[in-house]
Structure formats: structure tokens, C-alpha cells
Amino acid sequence: MGLDLVVRGGTVITPQGAGAWDVGVQGERIAVIALPGTLPTEGARVLEAAGHVVAPGGVEPHTHLAHPIRTRPEHPSETLGPEDDTRGMACGGTTTHIDFCFVRPGTELPEAIERRAARWQGRSHVDYSFHVTLCGALPLRVFDQLPEAIASGFPSFKVFTTDVLPPHPARAPFRLDFGRIQLAMQVAAGHGGLLVVHAEDDELVQTAYERFRAEGRLDGANMHLVHSKLSEQLAFRRAIGLARATDSAVYFVHTSAREGVEAVGEARAAGAPVYAETLHQYACFDAEHYRTPRGFCAHTYPSLKLPEDREALWRGLVHGGVSTLATDEYPTSLAVKLQGRTIEDVTGGNLGAEARVGIAYTEGVVKRGMSLARFAEVTATNAARIFGLYPRKGVLAPGSDADLVLIDPTIRRPLGHDDFHVSDYSPWEGWEVAGWPVTTVLRGRVIADHGRVLGDPGDGRLVPRRIDPAVLGRPVC
Ligand SMILES: [Zn+2]
């Protein structure tokens, strides 16, 4: 067997658990996982992984790159694009990301997908796909285009149950009405698709904005009282009720509250295909953090919550119930991220895709006893399964793409400015880590090594997705 790459001597996380294995790669795929020292290395590049953890390349299911910043619609601007942000993903051990393709009234699905794919073509260091976001008062005939999108490899549809921000004449709505969400669920359920839901109770949120303005309580540190725990509780339960009535599978983005985790847990216990995502900053920070000088760096909608919520999120990540750890990546400069201070004008989104795998290792594996198998699930495998990339992505097994990351568990220090490769700041500067990604391999090629980007922005490819029917029938991960 002629191998092109051998990853030798590491602790490898496989579906059968973590152990001492060598990984043999032919071309872009894993050919074999073998006992240590048994693989032929003539003609192969050898990556020495002794003392390292070898994990599946991260799958980041929630990014907003090259995305209009809607906080100040009177000053149009965009987040950084894939050419910038995926450098960080490469260095941080993430080899696939899923961004969004927005469909608003006046847009047809196929053209929207084509435009987004053209923006990424030749500009991403890692592989990618897009969720199709359905926004606003879409004509009903748009929903007839969903089956074609599913068939062409885009089987996940994002909807917002809220406009998220206070009304503004120049801001297009995010919210899809509940009847149209029902329609999207019905069509998706009938054709192998899944709903991705930003679930907050729009009326509670919008009335809270009005009340807080009337009461002069505009300080952004009140954000968790506007985008409240109750709002998450009511909206998650309403969306779950609709999903169960339509036999649809549903994935909740950025679960932020204990109430969200509990709603998802009850539905899953009853056998419903309901999945929760959370974000590393939701698990690591609470609303007190908003009062610190750079506190709004960790803000994204809905909001940071309370210590009890952080605990519930970690319980779900470590022991089950929360399936994925994502970012809600929204890369901007520090000046843009911190330009607002009130509940009406702070900038949402996180800059954390580069830190995600390393933070999950430190906070999950080292501090909270998460198994290496579970670490791989929440950073890679589960997102790949839920969104139809598995087993090509998210797993170290023969036949899968040779996407992997070497983590050095002996790196113990506070993160510094130089550890990051996107924008002029990271919310994770100063965070003490115990273990950090050092080498990233995408389809058999080393694309980053010890903070140096070795790949090209043309390396990433659009990956067609197809969701396993089991994922849509019951909670499989
Ligand atoms: Zn988002």
C-alpha cells in the first residue's frame, strides 16, 4: 500500500474511542487506521504526533462571513469574508464551515445559492457549505424551491422567529411568520431537509425594547433582560410543538439558557429529532461580563445569560443533550465590535472560530472531564451528522476525508494577540488554555502549522450535503 501521509504516534480519536493508532492517508482520504508503527512510510510524508491528540478536523456549523452588518443600516458594511476568516479556522483546527445564504422577498433560491457559492469560490482555506436562510414575507411559491435545494446538496433551512433587533426603517426583517415556518417544516420533512431555528419570542423581545427605552434603561448590560430566558423558553417550546406536529427535525442555534436545554431535553426524551447548539462564549461567559471594558466582544444574540445557564450548557455538552459547540462567527474589527454600548446598538456575533476547538479542549476535556470521544462529537462529528456531511467529514475512519487536527496538550499559557490570525483582536486574548491546536490537515494536505498558514485560499471546496434519514427521525447525537 503506497501511502502519501502517515500521522504517527498520536492519541487518535476514532469512533471506537481514543487510542494509540497511526493514520495512513492516500490522496485526500484516510486509507487505514493501524496499530502504531505498522504502516509503510516509504514515499510518504510523516507527521510525528507523539504526545499529541489527533482529532477530526473541526466542523463549524454557524458562521456569518461577508455578511451585512445590520446594527447601523444607515452605514452599510460587511463582516470579514472567507479569505480572512478561514485563515483562523485553518490555524485553529477547523476544516469545514457552514455559512448562510439569505433568501429575502424578491430573491429566488437557486440564484441566491449561486451568488454565495461564487463569493466563496477560490477564497476559502477550508471546505464549506451554506444553510439557506428564509427571511421576511416570502411568497409562498418560494417554498416550492426547497426540494430542489435539498436535492442539490443544501438540505438545511434557517429561520428566525424574531426580528432580533428593534425596528428600523432601513432594516429588512429577519422574522419568518409562524405559518411560513410551518410550511418550511412540512416541505423539509417531506424531502429530507431540516430546520435550523433562531428561536426567541418576538413579542417579548420587541416589547422589552420599548419598555426599556421608556424606562431609560438602555445600558447594554441589560441585554439578557431584553433577550430573556423566558423568551427562549417560550420560543423553543413553540417551535418544538410545530416541529412535532409536522414530523420535522429541528436544530436550535445558539442555545443560551437552561430553559432552552430543558425544552430540547424533554423533546429528545420523547424521541423527537431535536438538536441543540450552543456557543463557546455562552458556555464561558455570563451577563456580568457585559460590564467589563471589552465585555460586548462576547455578545451575540440572544445574549449571555446567568451562571446557572452556563452550567446547564456545559452539562449538555459534556453529558449529552447539547449536540454541537459553534461560534456564530461574525468577524469585524475591534472598533466595529465595540462601537455600541446600548441594548439598541451593540454589535452581535462572535469572533471565535479560530479559538473554538482549543477552548473546547481546555474547558471541556481538561477542566470538566469531557471524554476525547465526546470532544470530537461536539466539535466535529455531530455537526457533520446533523447537517449531512458525515461520514465524509467529522470522523477519523477509512474512506473519510483526511481532515484532522493535532492538539498539543502540553501548551499551557494565556492566549496572546499573536495566537490569532483574523482581525485586530480576539475575545479570547488572555484566556488561559491547557492544550491548543498546532497542525491542521485538510484532505491530506497540511494547511496550517504552529500558527503559520501553509495552504491557499483556493484549498476549500463546496461540499454537497445529504442528511441521513435516521437524523431526521429521532435524536441520533
Ligand atoms: Zn448566527
Short mmCIF file of N, CA, C and O in Angstrom, two decimals, residues 207-285:
data_model
loop_
_atom_site.label_atom_id
_atom_site.label_comp_id
_atom_site.label_asym_id
_atom_site.label_seq_id
_atom_site.Cartn_x
_atom_site.Cartn_y
_atom_site.Cartn_z
N THR A 207 -41.35 44.12 22.85
CA THR A 207 -41.97 44.92 23.92
C THR A 207 -40.92 45.28 24.98
O THR A 207 -40.95 46.38 25.54
N ALA A 208 -39.99 44.38 25.22
CA ALA A 208 -38.92 44.69 26.17
C ALA A 208 -38.08 45.87 25.67
O ALA A 208 -37.75 46.78 26.44
N TYR A 209 -37.77 45.88 24.36
CA TYR A 209 -37.04 47.03 23.82
C TYR A 209 -37.82 48.33 24.10
O TYR A 209 -37.25 49.33 24.54
N GLU A 210 -39.12 48.31 23.83
CA GLU A 210 -39.95 49.50 24.05
C GLU A 210 -39.96 49.92 25.52
O GLU A 210 -39.81 51.09 25.85
N ARG A 211 -40.16 48.93 26.38
CA ARG A 211 -40.24 49.25 27.81
C ARG A 211 -38.92 49.77 28.34
O ARG A 211 -38.87 50.74 29.11
N PHE A 212 -37.82 49.13 27.97
CA PHE A 212 -36.52 49.57 28.48
C PHE A 212 -36.18 50.97 27.99
O PHE A 212 -35.59 51.78 28.70
N ARG A 213 -36.59 51.27 26.74
CA ARG A 213 -36.38 52.64 26.23
C ARG A 213 -37.20 53.63 27.04
O ARG A 213 -36.69 54.67 27.49
N ALA A 214 -38.47 53.30 27.27
CA ALA A 214 -39.36 54.20 28.03
C ALA A 214 -38.85 54.42 29.45
O ALA A 214 -39.00 55.50 30.02
N GLU A 215 -38.21 53.39 30.00
CA GLU A 215 -37.73 53.48 31.38
C GLU A 215 -36.30 54.02 31.47
O GLU A 215 -35.73 54.11 32.56
N GLY A 216 -35.70 54.32 30.30
CA GLY A 216 -34.34 54.86 30.30
C GLY A 216 -33.29 53.85 30.71
O GLY A 216 -32.22 54.20 31.20
N ARG A 217 -33.57 52.57 30.50
CA ARG A 217 -32.61 51.52 30.89
C ARG A 217 -31.91 50.97 29.64
O ARG A 217 -31.98 49.78 29.36
N LEU A 218 -31.22 51.86 28.92
CA LEU A 218 -30.66 51.46 27.63
C LEU A 218 -29.29 50.79 27.73
O LEU A 218 -28.78 50.27 26.74
N ASP A 219 -28.69 50.80 28.92
CA ASP A 219 -27.36 50.20 29.09
C ASP A 219 -27.35 48.77 28.52
O ASP A 219 -28.19 47.94 28.88
N GLY A 220 -26.35 48.52 27.65
CA GLY A 220 -26.25 47.21 27.01
C GLY A 220 -26.11 46.06 27.99
O GLY A 220 -26.38 44.90 27.64
N ALA A 221 -25.69 46.36 29.21
CA ALA A 221 -25.55 45.29 30.21
C ALA A 221 -26.90 44.68 30.58
O ALA A 221 -26.97 43.65 31.25
N ASN A 222 -27.99 45.33 30.12
CA ASN A 222 -29.34 44.78 30.37
C ASN A 222 -29.78 43.80 29.27
O ASN A 222 -30.93 43.37 29.25
N MET A 223 -28.89 43.49 28.36
CA MET A 223 -29.28 42.71 27.18
C MET A 223 -29.97 41.39 27.54
O MET A 223 -30.91 40.97 26.86
N HIS A 224 -29.52 40.75 28.62
CA HIS A 224 -30.11 39.44 28.96
C HIS A 224 -31.53 39.58 29.52
O HIS A 224 -32.22 38.59 29.67
N LEU A 225 -31.93 40.83 29.83
CA LEU A 225 -33.31 41.04 30.30
C LEU A 225 -34.23 41.35 29.12
O LEU A 225 -35.46 41.21 29.22
N VAL A 226 -33.64 41.78 28.01
CA VAL A 226 -34.41 42.01 26.78
C VAL A 226 -34.53 40.69 26.00
O VAL A 226 -35.63 40.27 25.65
N HIS A 227 -33.37 40.08 25.77
CA HIS A 227 -33.36 38.76 25.11
C HIS A 227 -33.31 37.73 26.25
O HIS A 227 -32.26 37.19 26.57
N SER A 228 -34.47 37.48 26.83
CA SER A 228 -34.53 36.87 28.16
C SER A 228 -34.61 35.35 28.13
O SER A 228 -34.86 34.73 27.09
N LYS A 229 -34.42 34.78 29.29
CA LYS A 229 -34.56 33.34 29.47
C LYS A 229 -35.99 32.90 29.16
O LYS A 229 -36.20 31.86 28.51
N LEU A 230 -36.94 33.69 29.58
CA LEU A 230 -38.35 33.34 29.32
C LEU A 230 -38.63 33.32 27.81
O LEU A 230 -39.35 32.45 27.30
N SER A 231 -38.06 34.29 27.10
CA SER A 231 -38.24 34.34 25.65
C SER A 231 -37.73 33.06 25.00
O SER A 231 -38.36 32.50 24.10
N GLU A 232 -36.57 32.59 25.46
CA GLU A 232 -36.02 31.34 24.90
C GLU A 232 -36.92 30.15 25.25
O GLU A 232 -37.21 29.31 24.40
N GLN A 233 -37.37 30.12 26.49
CA GLN A 233 -38.23 29.01 26.92
C GLN A 233 -39.49 28.92 26.06
O GLN A 233 -39.83 27.87 25.52
N LEU A 234 -40.19 30.05 25.90
CA LEU A 234 -41.46 30.04 25.15
C LEU A 234 -41.21 29.72 23.68
O LEU A 234 -41.95 28.92 23.08
N ALA A 235 -40.18 30.31 23.10
CA ALA A 235 -39.96 30.13 21.66
C ALA A 235 -39.48 28.72 21.32
O ALA A 235 -39.87 28.15 20.31
N PHE A 236 -38.61 28.17 22.17
CA PHE A 236 -38.15 26.80 21.92
C PHE A 236 -39.35 25.84 21.98
O PHE A 236 -39.51 24.98 21.12
N ARG A 237 -40.20 26.04 22.98
CA ARG A 237 -41.33 25.10 23.14
C ARG A 237 -42.33 25.24 22.01
O ARG A 237 -42.90 24.26 21.54
N ARG A 238 -42.52 26.48 21.54
CA ARG A 238 -43.46 26.69 20.44
C ARG A 238 -42.91 26.05 19.15
O ARG A 238 -43.64 25.37 18.42
N ALA A 239 -41.63 26.24 18.90
CA ALA A 239 -41.03 25.66 17.69
C ALA A 239 -41.02 24.14 17.76
O ALA A 239 -41.25 23.45 16.75
N ILE A 240 -40.76 23.60 18.95
CA ILE A 240 -40.78 22.14 19.10
C ILE A 240 -42.19 21.61 18.86
O ILE A 240 -42.38 20.59 18.19
N GLY A 241 -43.19 22.31 19.36
CA GLY A 241 -44.57 21.89 19.13
C GLY A 241 -44.90 21.85 17.65
O GLY A 241 -45.52 20.89 17.16
N LEU A 242 -44.44 22.85 16.94
CA LEU A 242 -44.69 22.91 15.49
C LEU A 242 -43.92 21.80 14.77
O LEU A 242 -44.45 21.13 13.87
N ALA A 243 -42.68 21.57 15.19
CA ALA A 243 -41.87 20.52 14.57
C ALA A 243 -42.52 19.16 14.79
O ALA A 243 -42.57 18.32 13.87
N ARG A 244 -43.03 18.93 15.99
CA ARG A 244 -43.63 17.62 16.26
C ARG A 244 -44.91 17.45 15.46
O ARG A 244 -45.21 16.36 14.97
N ALA A 245 -45.67 18.53 15.30
CA ALA A 245 -46.92 18.45 14.53
C ALA A 245 -46.66 18.22 13.05
O ALA A 245 -47.51 17.68 12.33
N THR A 246 -45.49 18.62 12.56
CA THR A 246 -45.18 18.46 11.14
C THR A 246 -44.18 17.34 10.89
O THR A 246 -43.70 17.17 9.76
N ASP A 247 -43.84 16.57 11.94
CA ASP A 247 -42.85 15.48 11.82
C ASP A 247 -41.52 16.00 11.27
O ASP A 247 -40.86 15.31 10.49
N SER A 248 -41.16 17.19 11.67
CA SER A 248 -39.94 17.80 11.14
C SER A 248 -38.83 17.73 12.19
O SER A 248 -39.09 17.77 13.39
N ALA A 249 -37.60 17.62 11.71
CA ALA A 249 -36.46 17.70 12.60
C ALA A 249 -36.07 19.17 12.76
O ALA A 249 -36.23 19.97 11.84
N VAL A 250 -35.56 19.51 13.94
CA VAL A 250 -35.23 20.91 14.18
C VAL A 250 -33.93 21.01 14.98
O VAL A 250 -33.64 20.17 15.83
N TYR A 251 -33.15 22.04 14.62
CA TYR A 251 -31.85 22.30 15.25
C TYR A 251 -31.88 23.73 15.75
O TYR A 251 -32.13 24.67 14.98
N PHE A 252 -31.68 23.91 17.05
CA PHE A 252 -31.71 25.26 17.62
C PHE A 252 -30.31 25.84 17.66
O PHE A 252 -29.43 25.30 18.35
N VAL A 253 -30.11 26.95 16.95
CA VAL A 253 -28.81 27.62 17.02
C VAL A 253 -28.68 28.34 18.36
O VAL A 253 -29.66 28.64 19.03
N HIS A 254 -27.45 28.59 18.71
CA HIS A 254 -27.06 29.35 19.90
C HIS A 254 -28.03 29.27 21.10
O HIS A 254 -28.51 30.28 21.59
N THR A 255 -28.23 28.04 21.57
CA THR A 255 -28.97 27.86 22.82
C THR A 255 -28.21 28.58 23.93
O THR A 255 -27.00 28.38 24.08
N SER A 256 -28.93 29.43 24.68
CA SER A 256 -28.20 30.27 25.64
C SER A 256 -28.66 30.06 27.08
O SER A 256 -27.98 30.51 28.00
N ALA A 257 -29.81 29.40 27.28
CA ALA A 257 -30.40 29.34 28.62
C ALA A 257 -30.71 27.90 29.05
O ALA A 257 -30.94 27.03 28.22
N ARG A 258 -30.71 27.72 30.36
CA ARG A 258 -31.12 26.43 30.93
C ARG A 258 -32.48 26.02 30.39
O ARG A 258 -32.73 24.85 30.09
N GLU A 259 -33.38 27.01 30.25
CA GLU A 259 -34.73 26.72 29.77
C GLU A 259 -34.71 26.11 28.36
O GLU A 259 -35.55 25.26 28.04
N GLY A 260 -33.78 26.57 27.52
CA GLY A 260 -33.66 26.02 26.17
C GLY A 260 -33.16 24.58 26.22
O GLY A 260 -33.68 23.70 25.52
N VAL A 261 -32.15 24.35 27.06
CA VAL A 261 -31.61 22.99 27.19
C VAL A 261 -32.70 22.05 27.69
O VAL A 261 -32.83 20.92 27.19
N GLU A 262 -33.50 22.52 28.64
CA GLU A 262 -34.55 21.66 29.19
C GLU A 262 -35.63 21.35 28.16
O GLU A 262 -36.11 20.21 28.06
N ALA A 263 -36.02 22.34 27.38
CA ALA A 263 -37.05 22.11 26.36
C ALA A 263 -36.56 21.08 25.34
O ALA A 263 -37.30 20.15 24.97
N VAL A 264 -35.32 21.22 24.93
CA VAL A 264 -34.74 20.27 23.96
C VAL A 264 -34.63 18.88 24.59
O VAL A 264 -34.95 17.87 23.97
N GLY A 265 -34.20 18.84 25.85
CA GLY A 265 -34.04 17.56 26.54
C GLY A 265 -35.36 16.80 26.65
O GLY A 265 -35.41 15.58 26.43
N GLU A 266 -36.44 17.51 26.96
CA GLU A 266 -37.75 16.84 27.06
C GLU A 266 -38.18 16.28 25.71
O GLU A 266 -38.70 15.17 25.62
N ALA A 267 -37.99 17.06 24.66
CA ALA A 267 -38.40 16.60 23.32
C ALA A 267 -37.59 15.38 22.91
O ALA A 267 -38.12 14.41 22.36
N ARG A 268 -36.29 15.40 23.20
CA ARG A 268 -35.43 14.28 22.84
C ARG A 268 -35.80 13.02 23.64
O ARG A 268 -35.79 11.91 23.11
N ALA A 269 -36.13 13.23 24.92
CA ALA A 269 -36.53 12.08 25.74
C ALA A 269 -37.79 11.43 25.18
O ALA A 269 -38.00 10.22 25.34
N ALA A 270 -38.61 12.22 24.50
CA ALA A 270 -39.82 11.67 23.88
C ALA A 270 -39.54 11.15 22.47
O ALA A 270 -40.45 10.76 21.75
N GLY A 271 -38.27 11.16 22.07
CA GLY A 271 -37.89 10.56 20.78
C GLY A 271 -37.92 11.50 19.60
O GLY A 271 -37.73 11.07 18.46
N ALA A 272 -38.14 12.80 19.85
CA ALA A 272 -38.24 13.74 18.73
C ALA A 272 -36.84 14.14 18.24
O ALA A 272 -35.93 14.34 19.04
N PRO A 273 -36.67 14.28 16.91
CA PRO A 273 -35.37 14.65 16.35
C PRO A 273 -35.09 16.14 16.54
O PRO A 273 -35.23 16.95 15.63
N VAL A 274 -34.72 16.49 17.75
CA VAL A 274 -34.48 17.89 18.14
C VAL A 274 -33.04 17.99 18.63
O VAL A 274 -32.58 17.17 19.42
N TYR A 275 -32.32 19.00 18.14
CA TYR A 275 -30.90 19.16 18.44
C TYR A 275 -30.61 20.58 18.93
O TYR A 275 -31.23 21.53 18.44
N ALA A 276 -29.70 20.67 19.87
CA ALA A 276 -29.31 21.99 20.38
C ALA A 276 -27.84 22.27 20.08
O ALA A 276 -26.99 21.39 20.24
N GLU A 277 -27.60 23.49 19.65
CA GLU A 277 -26.24 24.02 19.50
C GLU A 277 -26.04 25.05 20.60
O GLU A 277 -26.97 25.76 20.96
N THR A 278 -24.83 25.14 21.15
CA THR A 278 -24.50 26.34 21.92
C THR A 278 -23.18 26.90 21.40
O THR A 278 -22.61 26.38 20.45
N LEU A 279 -22.75 28.00 21.99
CA LEU A 279 -21.55 28.70 21.55
C LEU A 279 -20.54 28.69 22.67
O LEU A 279 -20.92 28.71 23.84
N HIS A 280 -19.25 28.71 22.33
CA HIS A 280 -18.26 28.64 23.42
C HIS A 280 -18.33 29.87 24.31
O HIS A 280 -18.10 29.78 25.50
N GLN A 281 -18.68 31.06 23.77
CA GLN A 281 -18.74 32.20 24.70
C GLN A 281 -19.98 32.14 25.59
O GLN A 281 -19.96 32.63 26.71
N TYR A 282 -21.06 31.51 25.12
CA TYR A 282 -22.22 31.34 26.01
C TYR A 282 -21.89 30.40 27.17
O TYR A 282 -22.42 30.53 28.27
N ALA A 283 -21.04 29.41 26.89
CA ALA A 283 -20.68 28.46 27.94
C ALA A 283 -19.62 29.04 28.89
O ALA A 283 -19.53 28.61 30.03
N CYS A 284 -18.86 30.02 28.42
CA CYS A 284 -17.72 30.53 29.21
C CYS A 284 -17.96 31.88 29.88
O CYS A 284 -17.24 32.24 30.81
N PHE A 285 -18.93 32.66 29.41
CA PHE A 285 -19.18 33.98 29.99
C PHE A 285 -20.65 34.09 30.40
O PHE A 285 -21.51 33.44 29.81
#
